[in-house]
């Protein structure tokens, strides 16, 4: 066990000494290796999307445990939860009017638990809410996402407003975690349950991104045509990739902390 820890520590130190370009290259290679592995392990790649939503729900379950057992919401971003509720509500509406399926049920369950978390932070546990640390201006992401949705949206046969809503929830989901990352950067120290929750989001984002990339590869690009013409198909993939890379840095420090046997995660400056 000590030998494994020394090996992990040595590998970590080697990575940290590398210039940013090398780190970016290693991250891309690792991501591609994981995609290849998933392609051979998971035969029905649509299951990856279900798995992504299930992991997201698991992450919220960790939050529920934290709020009910520890009676504190310290370290949590109310703004991230509100952004999550917004994109889930919009996506739920789009699912009902455009493509009702199993994802609709999963989104409904996730939205219900997210609204409960918002209620707990706003009312029941307000005294422990770090409002001064949760200082991310959400209009910095909501307004650009709305403008982008007006300009670039699906070209399907559905109602125009529904297509704009669909694009809006895709863009907003990609950046909804930014306020939570800002809170963690402001505090520098992340307690275990919050760290588990954000890591679950990172895993969910990666699985969702892997689902889309593998679907495109399996269909030899035909899926992009099925999504419509113009910039929309590319924007869907870019949004998925952005979600993954936003959380990549945090997931690196989380894994490093877990292997190092540390219960509390300490983030260096500049992670966000």
mmCIF file of N, CA, C and O in Angstrom, residues 51-155:
data_model
loop_
_atom_site.group_PDB
_atom_site.id
_atom_site.type_symbol
_atom_site.label_atom_id
_atom_site.label_comp_id
_atom_site.label_asym_id
_atom_site.label_seq_id
_atom_site.Cartn_x
_atom_site.Cartn_y
_atom_site.Cartn_z
ATOM 1 N N UNK A 51 -26.620 6.703 -17.325
ATOM 2 C CA UNK A 51 -25.648 6.628 -16.227
ATOM 3 C C UNK A 51 -25.250 8.022 -15.757
ATOM 4 O O UNK A 51 -25.092 8.267 -14.555
ATOM 5 N N UNK A 52 -25.094 8.956 -16.697
ATOM 6 C CA UNK A 52 -24.725 10.331 -16.349
ATOM 7 C C UNK A 52 -25.790 10.964 -15.453
ATOM 8 O O UNK A 52 -25.477 11.588 -14.432
ATOM 9 N N UNK A 53 -27.053 10.782 -15.818
ATOM 10 C CA UNK A 53 -28.136 11.361 -15.023
ATOM 11 C C UNK A 53 -28.257 10.659 -13.672
ATOM 12 O O UNK A 53 -28.598 11.282 -12.661
ATOM 13 N N UNK A 54 -27.965 9.364 -13.655
ATOM 14 C CA UNK A 54 -28.012 8.613 -12.397
ATOM 15 C C UNK A 54 -26.909 9.072 -11.445
ATOM 16 O O UNK A 54 -27.133 9.217 -10.236
ATOM 17 N N UNK A 55 -25.698 9.323 -11.981
ATOM 18 C CA UNK A 55 -24.590 9.810 -11.155
ATOM 19 C C UNK A 55 -24.906 11.200 -10.624
ATOM 20 O O UNK A 55 -24.598 11.523 -9.468
ATOM 21 N N UNK A 56 -25.542 12.029 -11.456
ATOM 22 C CA UNK A 56 -25.959 13.364 -11.004
ATOM 23 C C UNK A 56 -26.929 13.237 -9.831
ATOM 24 O O UNK A 56 -26.807 13.941 -8.819
ATOM 25 N N UNK A 57 -27.876 12.312 -9.957
ATOM 26 C CA UNK A 57 -28.832 12.080 -8.866
ATOM 27 C C UNK A 57 -28.134 11.579 -7.608
ATOM 28 O O UNK A 57 -28.493 11.956 -6.491
ATOM 29 N N UNK A 58 -27.115 10.730 -7.799
ATOM 30 C CA UNK A 58 -26.339 10.234 -6.660
ATOM 31 C C UNK A 58 -25.625 11.385 -5.958
ATOM 32 O O UNK A 58 -25.568 11.443 -4.727
ATOM 33 N N UNK A 59 -25.094 12.321 -6.750
ATOM 34 C CA UNK A 59 -24.430 13.481 -6.172
ATOM 35 C C UNK A 59 -25.382 14.318 -5.337
ATOM 36 O O UNK A 59 -25.028 14.788 -4.249
ATOM 37 N N UNK A 60 -26.607 14.495 -5.823
ATOM 38 C CA UNK A 60 -27.603 15.255 -5.063
ATOM 39 C C UNK A 60 -28.004 14.497 -3.804
ATOM 40 O O UNK A 60 -28.286 15.108 -2.765
ATOM 41 N N UNK A 61 -28.000 13.175 -3.870
ATOM 42 C CA UNK A 61 -28.285 12.376 -2.671
ATOM 43 C C UNK A 61 -27.244 12.639 -1.584
ATOM 44 O O UNK A 61 -27.568 12.670 -0.389
ATOM 45 N N UNK A 62 -25.985 12.829 -1.998
ATOM 46 C CA UNK A 62 -24.929 13.176 -1.050
ATOM 47 C C UNK A 62 -25.230 14.524 -0.398
ATOM 48 O O UNK A 62 -25.051 14.712 0.811
ATOM 49 N N UNK A 63 -25.735 15.472 -1.198
ATOM 50 C CA UNK A 63 -26.108 16.779 -0.653
ATOM 51 C C UNK A 63 -27.251 16.645 0.350
ATOM 52 O O UNK A 63 -27.248 17.304 1.400
ATOM 53 N N UNK A 64 -28.227 15.812 0.023
ATOM 54 C CA UNK A 64 -29.364 15.615 0.922
ATOM 55 C C UNK A 64 -28.889 15.059 2.259
ATOM 56 O O UNK A 64 -29.343 15.493 3.325
ATOM 57 N N UNK A 65 -27.950 14.119 2.208
ATOM 58 C CA UNK A 65 -27.392 13.562 3.439
ATOM 59 C C UNK A 65 -26.697 14.657 4.243
ATOM 60 O O UNK A 65 -26.869 14.748 5.464
ATOM 61 N N UNK A 66 -25.911 15.483 3.558
ATOM 62 C CA UNK A 66 -25.188 16.575 4.230
ATOM 63 C C UNK A 66 -26.166 17.536 4.908
ATOM 64 O O UNK A 66 -25.968 17.930 6.066
ATOM 65 N N UNK A 67 -27.236 17.895 4.203
ATOM 66 C CA UNK A 67 -28.173 18.888 4.720
ATOM 67 C C UNK A 67 -29.026 18.338 5.864
ATOM 68 O O UNK A 67 -29.362 19.066 6.797
ATOM 69 N N UNK A 68 -29.369 17.054 5.792
ATOM 70 C CA UNK A 68 -30.248 16.477 6.812
ATOM 71 C C UNK A 68 -29.492 15.989 8.041
ATOM 72 O O UNK A 68 -29.983 16.111 9.165
ATOM 73 N N UNK A 69 -28.302 15.451 7.847
ATOM 74 C CA UNK A 69 -27.542 14.889 8.961
ATOM 75 C C UNK A 69 -26.646 15.916 9.639
ATOM 76 O O UNK A 69 -26.547 15.962 10.858
ATOM 77 N N UNK A 70 -25.967 16.736 8.839
ATOM 78 C CA UNK A 70 -25.036 17.700 9.418
ATOM 79 C C UNK A 70 -25.677 19.059 9.688
ATOM 80 O O UNK A 70 -25.081 19.917 10.346
ATOM 81 N N UNK A 71 -26.877 19.273 9.146
ATOM 82 C CA UNK A 71 -27.625 20.513 9.390
ATOM 83 C C UNK A 71 -26.820 21.760 9.020
ATOM 84 O O UNK A 71 -26.842 22.772 9.724
ATOM 85 N N UNK A 72 -26.102 21.690 7.913
ATOM 86 C CA UNK A 72 -25.337 22.840 7.445
ATOM 87 C C UNK A 72 -25.262 22.834 5.923
ATOM 88 O O UNK A 72 -25.234 21.768 5.303
ATOM 89 N N UNK A 73 -25.250 24.025 5.348
ATOM 90 C CA UNK A 73 -25.086 24.137 3.900
ATOM 91 C C UNK A 73 -23.804 24.899 3.569
ATOM 92 O O UNK A 73 -23.647 25.410 2.461
ATOM 93 N N UNK A 74 -22.897 24.976 4.543
ATOM 94 C CA UNK A 74 -21.621 25.667 4.347
ATOM 95 C C UNK A 74 -20.859 25.058 3.175
ATOM 96 O O UNK A 74 -20.753 23.836 3.057
ATOM 97 N N UNK A 75 -20.350 25.924 2.314
ATOM 98 C CA UNK A 75 -19.581 25.457 1.165
ATOM 99 C C UNK A 75 -20.398 25.191 -0.077
ATOM 100 O O UNK A 75 -19.839 24.930 -1.139
ATOM 101 N N UNK A 76 -21.723 25.268 0.026
ATOM 102 C CA UNK A 76 -22.589 25.025 -1.127
ATOM 103 C C UNK A 76 -22.991 26.342 -1.777
ATOM 104 O O UNK A 76 -23.201 27.349 -1.091
ATOM 105 N N UNK A 77 -23.123 26.315 -3.094
ATOM 106 C CA UNK A 77 -23.540 27.501 -3.834
ATOM 107 C C UNK A 77 -25.029 27.428 -4.140
ATOM 108 O O UNK A 77 -25.478 26.544 -4.871
ATOM 109 N N UNK A 78 -25.779 28.358 -3.575
ATOM 110 C CA UNK A 78 -27.208 28.452 -3.884
ATOM 111 C C UNK A 78 -27.412 28.801 -5.356
ATOM 112 O O UNK A 78 -28.329 28.295 -6.002
ATOM 113 N N UNK A 79 -26.535 29.624 -5.892
ATOM 114 C CA UNK A 79 -26.676 30.067 -7.282
ATOM 115 C C UNK A 79 -26.496 28.911 -8.260
ATOM 116 O O UNK A 79 -27.181 28.821 -9.279
ATOM 117 N N UNK A 80 -25.572 27.998 -7.948
ATOM 118 C CA UNK A 80 -25.401 26.815 -8.810
ATOM 119 C C UNK A 80 -26.648 25.939 -8.784
ATOM 120 O O UNK A 80 -27.077 25.407 -9.811
ATOM 121 N N UNK A 81 -27.230 25.784 -7.591
ATOM 122 C CA UNK A 81 -28.454 24.995 -7.475
ATOM 123 C C UNK A 81 -29.595 25.642 -8.241
ATOM 124 O O UNK A 81 -30.403 24.963 -8.871
ATOM 125 N N UNK A 82 -29.676 26.965 -8.200
ATOM 126 C CA UNK A 82 -30.734 27.671 -8.922
ATOM 127 C C UNK A 82 -30.541 27.558 -10.431
ATOM 128 O O UNK A 82 -31.521 27.363 -11.176
ATOM 129 N N UNK A 83 -29.298 27.660 -10.903
ATOM 130 C CA UNK A 83 -29.027 27.473 -12.325
ATOM 131 C C UNK A 83 -29.372 26.053 -12.757
ATOM 132 O O UNK A 83 -29.923 25.827 -13.850
ATOM 133 N N UNK A 84 -29.046 25.078 -11.902
ATOM 134 C CA UNK A 84 -29.382 23.684 -12.189
ATOM 135 C C UNK A 84 -30.888 23.499 -12.287
ATOM 136 O O UNK A 84 -31.384 22.818 -13.197
ATOM 137 N N UNK A 85 -31.632 24.111 -11.369
ATOM 138 C CA UNK A 85 -33.090 24.012 -11.391
ATOM 139 C C UNK A 85 -33.660 24.648 -12.660
ATOM 140 O O UNK A 85 -34.616 24.121 -13.257
ATOM 141 N N UNK A 86 -33.067 25.744 -13.102
ATOM 142 C CA UNK A 86 -33.551 26.426 -14.309
ATOM 143 C C UNK A 86 -33.374 25.546 -15.538
ATOM 144 O O UNK A 86 -34.312 25.324 -16.309
ATOM 145 N N UNK A 87 -32.143 25.009 -15.733
ATOM 146 C CA UNK A 87 -31.941 24.221 -16.957
ATOM 147 C C UNK A 87 -32.707 22.898 -16.904
ATOM 148 O O UNK A 87 -33.165 22.401 -17.937
ATOM 149 N N UNK A 88 -32.880 22.329 -15.702
ATOM 150 C CA UNK A 88 -33.667 21.098 -15.594
ATOM 151 C C UNK A 88 -35.137 21.359 -15.895
ATOM 152 O O UNK A 88 -35.798 20.558 -16.573
ATOM 153 N N UNK A 89 -35.668 22.479 -15.406
ATOM 154 C CA UNK A 89 -37.069 22.824 -15.659
ATOM 155 C C UNK A 89 -37.311 23.056 -17.144
ATOM 156 O O UNK A 89 -38.308 22.579 -17.708
ATOM 157 N N UNK A 90 -36.390 23.768 -17.781
ATOM 158 C CA UNK A 90 -36.524 24.020 -19.223
ATOM 159 C C UNK A 90 -36.397 22.724 -20.006
ATOM 160 O O UNK A 90 -37.163 22.464 -20.945
ATOM 161 N N UNK A 91 -35.428 21.888 -19.617
ATOM 162 C CA UNK A 91 -35.244 20.609 -20.320
ATOM 163 C C UNK A 91 -36.433 19.684 -20.104
ATOM 164 O O UNK A 91 -36.829 18.934 -21.006
ATOM 165 N N UNK A 92 -37.016 19.750 -18.912
ATOM 166 C CA UNK A 92 -38.196 18.940 -18.624
ATOM 167 C C UNK A 92 -39.364 19.365 -19.503
ATOM 168 O O UNK A 92 -40.087 18.522 -20.055
ATOM 169 N N UNK A 93 -39.535 20.677 -19.648
ATOM 170 C CA UNK A 93 -40.595 21.188 -20.536
ATOM 171 C C UNK A 93 -40.364 20.712 -21.970
ATOM 172 O O UNK A 93 -41.297 20.232 -22.638
ATOM 173 N N UNK A 94 -39.107 20.828 -22.437
ATOM 174 C CA UNK A 94 -38.790 20.390 -23.805
ATOM 175 C C UNK A 94 -39.033 18.893 -23.970
ATOM 176 O O UNK A 94 -39.494 18.439 -25.034
ATOM 177 N N UNK A 95 -38.737 18.114 -22.941
ATOM 178 C CA UNK A 95 -38.949 16.666 -23.005
ATOM 179 C C UNK A 95 -40.432 16.344 -23.144
ATOM 180 O O UNK A 95 -40.824 15.460 -23.915
ATOM 181 N N UNK A 96 -41.268 17.054 -22.397
ATOM 182 C CA UNK A 96 -42.710 16.807 -22.451
ATOM 183 C C UNK A 96 -43.300 17.126 -23.831
ATOM 184 O O UNK A 96 -44.157 16.401 -24.326
ATOM 185 N N UNK A 97 -42.835 18.208 -24.442
ATOM 186 C CA UNK A 97 -43.448 18.645 -25.699
ATOM 187 C C UNK A 97 -42.730 18.118 -26.938
ATOM 188 O O UNK A 97 -43.268 18.178 -28.043
ATOM 189 N N UNK A 98 -41.495 17.567 -26.747
ATOM 190 C CA UNK A 98 -40.717 17.178 -27.917
ATOM 191 C C UNK A 98 -40.346 15.699 -27.947
ATOM 192 O O UNK A 98 -40.423 15.055 -28.993
ATOM 193 N N UNK A 99 -39.905 15.123 -26.820
ATOM 194 C CA UNK A 99 -39.428 13.745 -26.859
ATOM 195 C C UNK A 99 -39.565 13.073 -25.497
ATOM 196 O O UNK A 99 -38.570 12.778 -24.842
ATOM 197 N N UNK A 100 -40.763 12.785 -25.082
ATOM 198 C CA UNK A 100 -41.013 12.175 -23.765
ATOM 199 C C UNK A 100 -40.407 10.779 -23.714
ATOM 200 O O UNK A 100 -40.714 9.916 -24.540
ATOM 201 N N UNK A 101 -39.499 10.515 -22.756
ATOM 202 C CA UNK A 101 -38.871 9.199 -22.604
ATOM 203 C C UNK A 101 -38.354 9.034 -21.182
ATOM 204 O O UNK A 101 -38.704 9.798 -20.289
ATOM 205 N N UNK A 102 -37.474 8.054 -20.979
ATOM 206 C CA UNK A 102 -36.945 7.752 -19.640
ATOM 207 C C UNK A 102 -36.169 8.934 -19.069
ATOM 208 O O UNK A 102 -36.150 9.171 -17.853
ATOM 209 N N UNK A 103 -35.543 9.729 -19.941
ATOM 210 C CA UNK A 103 -34.787 10.886 -19.470
ATOM 211 C C UNK A 103 -35.705 11.911 -18.800
ATOM 212 O O UNK A 103 -35.281 12.635 -17.896
ATOM 213 N N UNK A 104 -36.956 11.977 -19.255
ATOM 214 C CA UNK A 104 -37.931 12.894 -18.656
ATOM 215 C C UNK A 104 -38.175 12.544 -17.193
ATOM 216 O O UNK A 104 -38.209 13.418 -16.322
ATOM 217 N N UNK A 105 -38.301 11.256 -16.909
ATOM 218 C CA UNK A 105 -38.542 10.800 -15.536
ATOM 219 C C UNK A 105 -37.328 11.091 -14.660
ATOM 220 O O UNK A 105 -37.454 11.564 -13.519
ATOM 221 N N UNK A 106 -36.130 10.824 -15.186
ATOM 222 C CA UNK A 106 -34.910 11.089 -14.430
ATOM 223 C C UNK A 106 -34.752 12.580 -14.154
ATOM 224 O O UNK A 106 -34.371 12.986 -13.050
ATOM 225 N N UNK A 107 -35.053 13.405 -15.148
ATOM 226 C CA UNK A 107 -34.960 14.854 -14.967
ATOM 227 C C UNK A 107 -35.970 15.347 -13.931
ATOM 228 O O UNK A 107 -35.675 16.256 -13.148
ATOM 229 N N UNK A 108 -37.158 14.761 -13.932
ATOM 230 C CA UNK A 108 -38.190 15.161 -12.971
ATOM 231 C C UNK A 108 -37.732 14.862 -11.542
ATOM 232 O O UNK A 108 -37.892 15.700 -10.641
ATOM 233 N N UNK A 109 -37.147 13.683 -11.336
ATOM 234 C CA UNK A 109 -36.650 13.318 -9.997
ATOM 235 C C UNK A 109 -35.504 14.226 -9.569
ATOM 236 O O UNK A 109 -35.448 14.682 -8.418
ATOM 237 N N UNK A 110 -34.590 14.521 -10.504
ATOM 238 C CA UNK A 110 -33.450 15.385 -10.182
ATOM 239 C C UNK A 110 -33.910 16.805 -9.880
ATOM 240 O O UNK A 110 -33.402 17.457 -8.960
ATOM 241 N N UNK A 111 -34.894 17.307 -10.641
ATOM 242 C CA UNK A 111 -35.419 18.651 -10.407
ATOM 243 C C UNK A 111 -36.077 18.740 -9.034
ATOM 244 O O UNK A 111 -35.886 19.732 -8.303
ATOM 245 N N UNK A 112 -36.840 17.724 -8.663
ATOM 246 C CA UNK A 112 -37.530 17.732 -7.371
ATOM 247 C C UNK A 112 -36.521 17.803 -6.222
ATOM 248 O O UNK A 112 -36.690 18.588 -5.277
ATOM 249 N N UNK A 113 -35.467 17.008 -6.299
ATOM 250 C CA UNK A 113 -34.457 17.018 -5.231
ATOM 251 C C UNK A 113 -33.660 18.325 -5.233
ATOM 252 O O UNK A 113 -33.288 18.826 -4.159
ATOM 253 N N UNK A 114 -33.400 18.891 -6.417
ATOM 254 C CA UNK A 114 -32.687 20.161 -6.498
ATOM 255 C C UNK A 114 -33.504 21.281 -5.863
ATOM 256 O O UNK A 114 -32.964 22.132 -5.137
ATOM 257 N N UNK A 115 -34.813 21.300 -6.116
ATOM 258 C CA UNK A 115 -35.690 22.304 -5.506
ATOM 259 C C UNK A 115 -35.714 22.149 -3.986
ATOM 260 O O UNK A 115 -35.769 23.143 -3.247
ATOM 261 N N UNK A 116 -35.640 20.909 -3.513
ATOM 262 C CA UNK A 116 -35.602 20.671 -2.062
ATOM 263 C C UNK A 116 -34.309 21.232 -1.467
ATOM 264 O O UNK A 116 -34.328 21.848 -0.395
ATOM 265 N N UNK A 117 -33.188 21.031 -2.178
ATOM 266 C CA UNK A 117 -31.906 21.566 -1.718
ATOM 267 C C UNK A 117 -31.967 23.093 -1.662
ATOM 268 O O UNK A 117 -31.499 23.717 -0.696
ATOM 269 N N UNK A 118 -32.556 23.712 -2.680
ATOM 270 C CA UNK A 118 -32.704 25.174 -2.702
ATOM 271 C C UNK A 118 -33.536 25.643 -1.518
ATOM 272 O O UNK A 118 -33.186 26.629 -0.845
ATOM 273 N N UNK A 119 -34.620 24.937 -1.235
ATOM 274 C CA UNK A 119 -35.478 25.284 -0.102
ATOM 275 C C UNK A 119 -34.703 25.208 1.216
ATOM 276 O O UNK A 119 -34.800 26.112 2.067
ATOM 277 N N UNK A 120 -33.925 24.153 1.391
ATOM 278 C CA UNK A 120 -33.150 23.982 2.623
ATOM 279 C C UNK A 120 -32.122 25.113 2.795
ATOM 280 O O UNK A 120 -31.952 25.652 3.895
ATOM 281 N N UNK A 121 -31.444 25.472 1.701
ATOM 282 C CA UNK A 121 -30.422 26.523 1.791
ATOM 283 C C UNK A 121 -31.070 27.878 2.058
ATOM 284 O O UNK A 121 -30.586 28.664 2.879
ATOM 285 N N UNK A 122 -32.178 28.160 1.397
ATOM 286 C CA UNK A 122 -32.812 29.479 1.503
ATOM 287 C C UNK A 122 -33.516 29.694 2.839
ATOM 288 O O UNK A 122 -33.544 30.829 3.350
ATOM 289 N N UNK A 123 -34.077 28.641 3.412
ATOM 290 C CA UNK A 123 -34.934 28.823 4.575
ATOM 291 C C UNK A 123 -34.467 28.065 5.826
ATOM 292 O O UNK A 123 -34.219 28.669 6.861
ATOM 293 N N UNK A 124 -34.330 26.767 5.741
ATOM 294 C CA UNK A 124 -34.033 25.955 6.920
ATOM 295 C C UNK A 124 -32.606 26.145 7.444
ATOM 296 O O UNK A 124 -32.386 26.152 8.663
ATOM 297 N N UNK A 125 -31.647 26.265 6.539
ATOM 298 C CA UNK A 125 -30.240 26.332 6.949
ATOM 299 C C UNK A 125 -29.586 27.641 6.512
ATOM 300 O O UNK A 125 -28.380 27.689 6.253
ATOM 301 N N UNK A 126 -30.364 28.682 6.445
ATOM 302 C CA UNK A 126 -29.885 29.964 5.932
ATOM 303 C C UNK A 126 -28.728 30.521 6.757
ATOM 304 O O UNK A 126 -27.839 31.192 6.225
ATOM 305 N N UNK A 127 -28.717 30.240 8.059
ATOM 306 C CA UNK A 127 -27.674 30.794 8.941
ATOM 307 C C UNK A 127 -26.278 30.277 8.599
ATOM 308 O O UNK A 127 -25.280 30.938 8.882
ATOM 309 N N UNK A 128 -26.195 29.081 7.974
ATOM 310 C CA UNK A 128 -24.887 28.520 7.625
ATOM 311 C C UNK A 128 -24.499 28.764 6.162
ATOM 312 O O UNK A 128 -23.435 28.332 5.719
ATOM 313 N N UNK A 129 -25.366 29.450 5.418
ATOM 314 C CA UNK A 129 -25.095 29.732 3.999
ATOM 315 C C UNK A 129 -24.031 30.815 3.871
ATOM 316 O O UNK A 129 -24.153 31.891 4.434
ATOM 317 N N UNK A 130 -22.967 30.534 3.116
ATOM 318 C CA UNK A 130 -21.864 31.485 2.918
ATOM 319 C C UNK A 130 -22.185 32.434 1.765
ATOM 320 O O UNK A 130 -21.614 32.344 0.680
ATOM 321 N N UNK A 131 -23.074 33.367 2.037
ATOM 322 C CA UNK A 131 -23.527 34.270 0.974
ATOM 323 C C UNK A 131 -22.398 35.142 0.443
ATOM 324 O O UNK A 131 -22.347 35.455 -0.752
ATOM 325 N N UNK A 132 -21.485 35.541 1.323
ATOM 326 C CA UNK A 132 -20.385 36.395 0.884
ATOM 327 C C UNK A 132 -19.424 35.656 -0.041
ATOM 328 O O UNK A 132 -18.755 36.276 -0.878
ATOM 329 N N UNK A 133 -19.332 34.330 0.099
ATOM 330 C CA UNK A 133 -18.464 33.528 -0.773
ATOM 331 C C UNK A 133 -19.158 33.170 -2.089
ATOM 332 O O UNK A 133 -18.500 32.931 -3.108
ATOM 333 N N UNK A 134 -20.479 33.127 -2.065
ATOM 334 C CA UNK A 134 -21.265 32.780 -3.261
ATOM 335 C C UNK A 134 -21.543 34.061 -4.042
ATOM 336 O O UNK A 134 -22.682 34.509 -4.180
ATOM 337 N N UNK A 135 -20.471 34.658 -4.582
ATOM 338 C CA UNK A 135 -20.564 35.987 -5.177
ATOM 339 C C UNK A 135 -20.470 35.990 -6.698
ATOM 340 O O UNK A 135 -20.137 37.008 -7.310
ATOM 341 N N UNK A 136 -20.751 34.864 -7.311
ATOM 342 C CA UNK A 136 -20.729 34.785 -8.779
ATOM 343 C C UNK A 136 -22.009 35.417 -9.327
ATOM 344 O O UNK A 136 -23.113 35.052 -8.912
ATOM 345 N N UNK A 137 -21.887 36.361 -10.250
ATOM 346 C CA UNK A 137 -23.060 37.024 -10.843
ATOM 347 C C UNK A 137 -23.657 36.118 -11.923
ATOM 348 O O UNK A 137 -23.070 35.961 -12.993
ATOM 349 N N UNK A 138 -24.812 35.519 -11.634
ATOM 350 C CA UNK A 138 -25.352 34.507 -12.547
ATOM 351 C C UNK A 138 -25.810 35.095 -13.881
ATOM 352 O O UNK A 138 -25.924 34.356 -14.870
ATOM 353 N N UNK A 139 -26.060 36.410 -13.920
ATOM 354 C CA UNK A 139 -26.465 36.987 -15.218
ATOM 355 C C UNK A 139 -25.306 36.951 -16.213
ATOM 356 O O UNK A 139 -25.519 37.085 -17.418
ATOM 357 N N UNK A 140 -24.070 36.748 -15.699
ATOM 358 C CA UNK A 140 -22.924 36.602 -16.603
ATOM 359 C C UNK A 140 -23.032 35.346 -17.458
ATOM 360 O O UNK A 140 -22.407 35.255 -18.522
ATOM 361 N N UNK A 141 -23.785 34.359 -16.988
ATOM 362 C CA UNK A 141 -23.956 33.128 -17.771
ATOM 363 C C UNK A 141 -25.362 33.005 -18.353
ATOM 364 O O UNK A 141 -25.533 32.488 -19.460
ATOM 365 N N UNK A 142 -26.379 33.487 -17.637
ATOM 366 C CA UNK A 142 -27.758 33.344 -18.121
ATOM 367 C C UNK A 142 -27.987 34.164 -19.391
ATOM 368 O O UNK A 142 -28.536 33.666 -20.389
ATOM 369 N N UNK A 143 -27.544 35.417 -19.363
ATOM 370 C CA UNK A 143 -27.771 36.289 -20.523
ATOM 371 C C UNK A 143 -27.013 35.801 -21.763
ATOM 372 O O UNK A 143 -27.605 35.679 -22.844
ATOM 373 N N UNK A 144 -25.706 35.483 -21.664
ATOM 374 C CA UNK A 144 -25.018 34.951 -22.850
ATOM 375 C C UNK A 144 -25.640 33.660 -23.376
ATOM 376 O O UNK A 144 -25.714 33.457 -24.596
ATOM 377 N N UNK A 145 -26.086 32.786 -22.470
ATOM 378 C CA UNK A 145 -26.717 31.532 -22.903
ATOM 379 C C UNK A 145 -28.012 31.815 -23.649
ATOM 380 O O UNK A 145 -28.328 31.157 -24.656
ATOM 381 N N UNK A 146 -28.791 32.785 -23.168
ATOM 382 C CA UNK A 146 -30.049 33.144 -23.826
ATOM 383 C C UNK A 146 -29.785 33.732 -25.211
ATOM 384 O O UNK A 146 -30.464 33.389 -26.190
ATOM 385 N N UNK A 147 -28.798 34.623 -25.299
ATOM 386 C CA UNK A 147 -28.458 35.240 -26.591
ATOM 387 C C UNK A 147 -27.941 34.186 -27.565
ATOM 388 O O UNK A 147 -28.326 34.162 -28.742
ATOM 389 N N UNK A 148 -27.096 33.292 -27.058
ATOM 390 C CA UNK A 148 -26.554 32.228 -27.905
ATOM 391 C C UNK A 148 -27.663 31.303 -28.396
ATOM 392 O O UNK A 148 -27.654 30.860 -29.554
ATOM 393 N N UNK A 149 -28.648 31.025 -27.518
ATOM 394 C CA UNK A 149 -29.774 30.167 -27.905
ATOM 395 C C UNK A 149 -30.632 30.821 -28.980
ATOM 396 O O UNK A 149 -31.160 30.137 -29.871
ATOM 397 N N UNK A 150 -30.780 32.136 -28.915
ATOM 398 C CA UNK A 150 -31.540 32.857 -29.943
ATOM 399 C C UNK A 150 -30.850 32.775 -31.300
ATOM 400 O O UNK A 150 -31.503 32.700 -32.346
ATOM 401 N N UNK A 151 -29.513 32.795 -31.265
ATOM 402 C CA UNK A 151 -28.735 32.799 -32.511
ATOM 403 C C UNK A 151 -28.501 31.395 -33.062
ATOM 404 O O UNK A 151 -28.554 31.186 -34.290
ATOM 405 N N UNK A 152 -28.210 30.437 -32.160
ATOM 406 C CA UNK A 152 -27.870 29.069 -32.591
ATOM 407 C C UNK A 152 -28.760 28.084 -31.857
ATOM 408 O O UNK A 152 -28.628 27.898 -30.647
ATOM 409 N N UNK A 153 -29.675 27.451 -32.565
ATOM 410 C CA UNK A 153 -30.604 26.487 -31.984
ATOM 411 C C UNK A 153 -30.915 25.403 -33.008
ATOM 412 O O UNK A 153 -30.554 25.538 -34.188
ATOM 413 N N UNK A 154 -31.594 24.317 -32.615
ATOM 414 C CA UNK A 154 -31.875 23.226 -33.556
ATOM 415 C C UNK A 154 -32.720 23.693 -34.745
ATOM 416 O O UNK A 154 -33.501 24.642 -34.637
ATOM 417 N N UNK A 155 -32.538 23.007 -35.850
ATOM 418 C CA UNK A 155 -33.296 23.334 -37.064
ATOM 419 C C UNK A 155 -34.320 22.248 -37.361
ATOM 420 O O UNK A 155 -34.572 21.925 -38.508
#
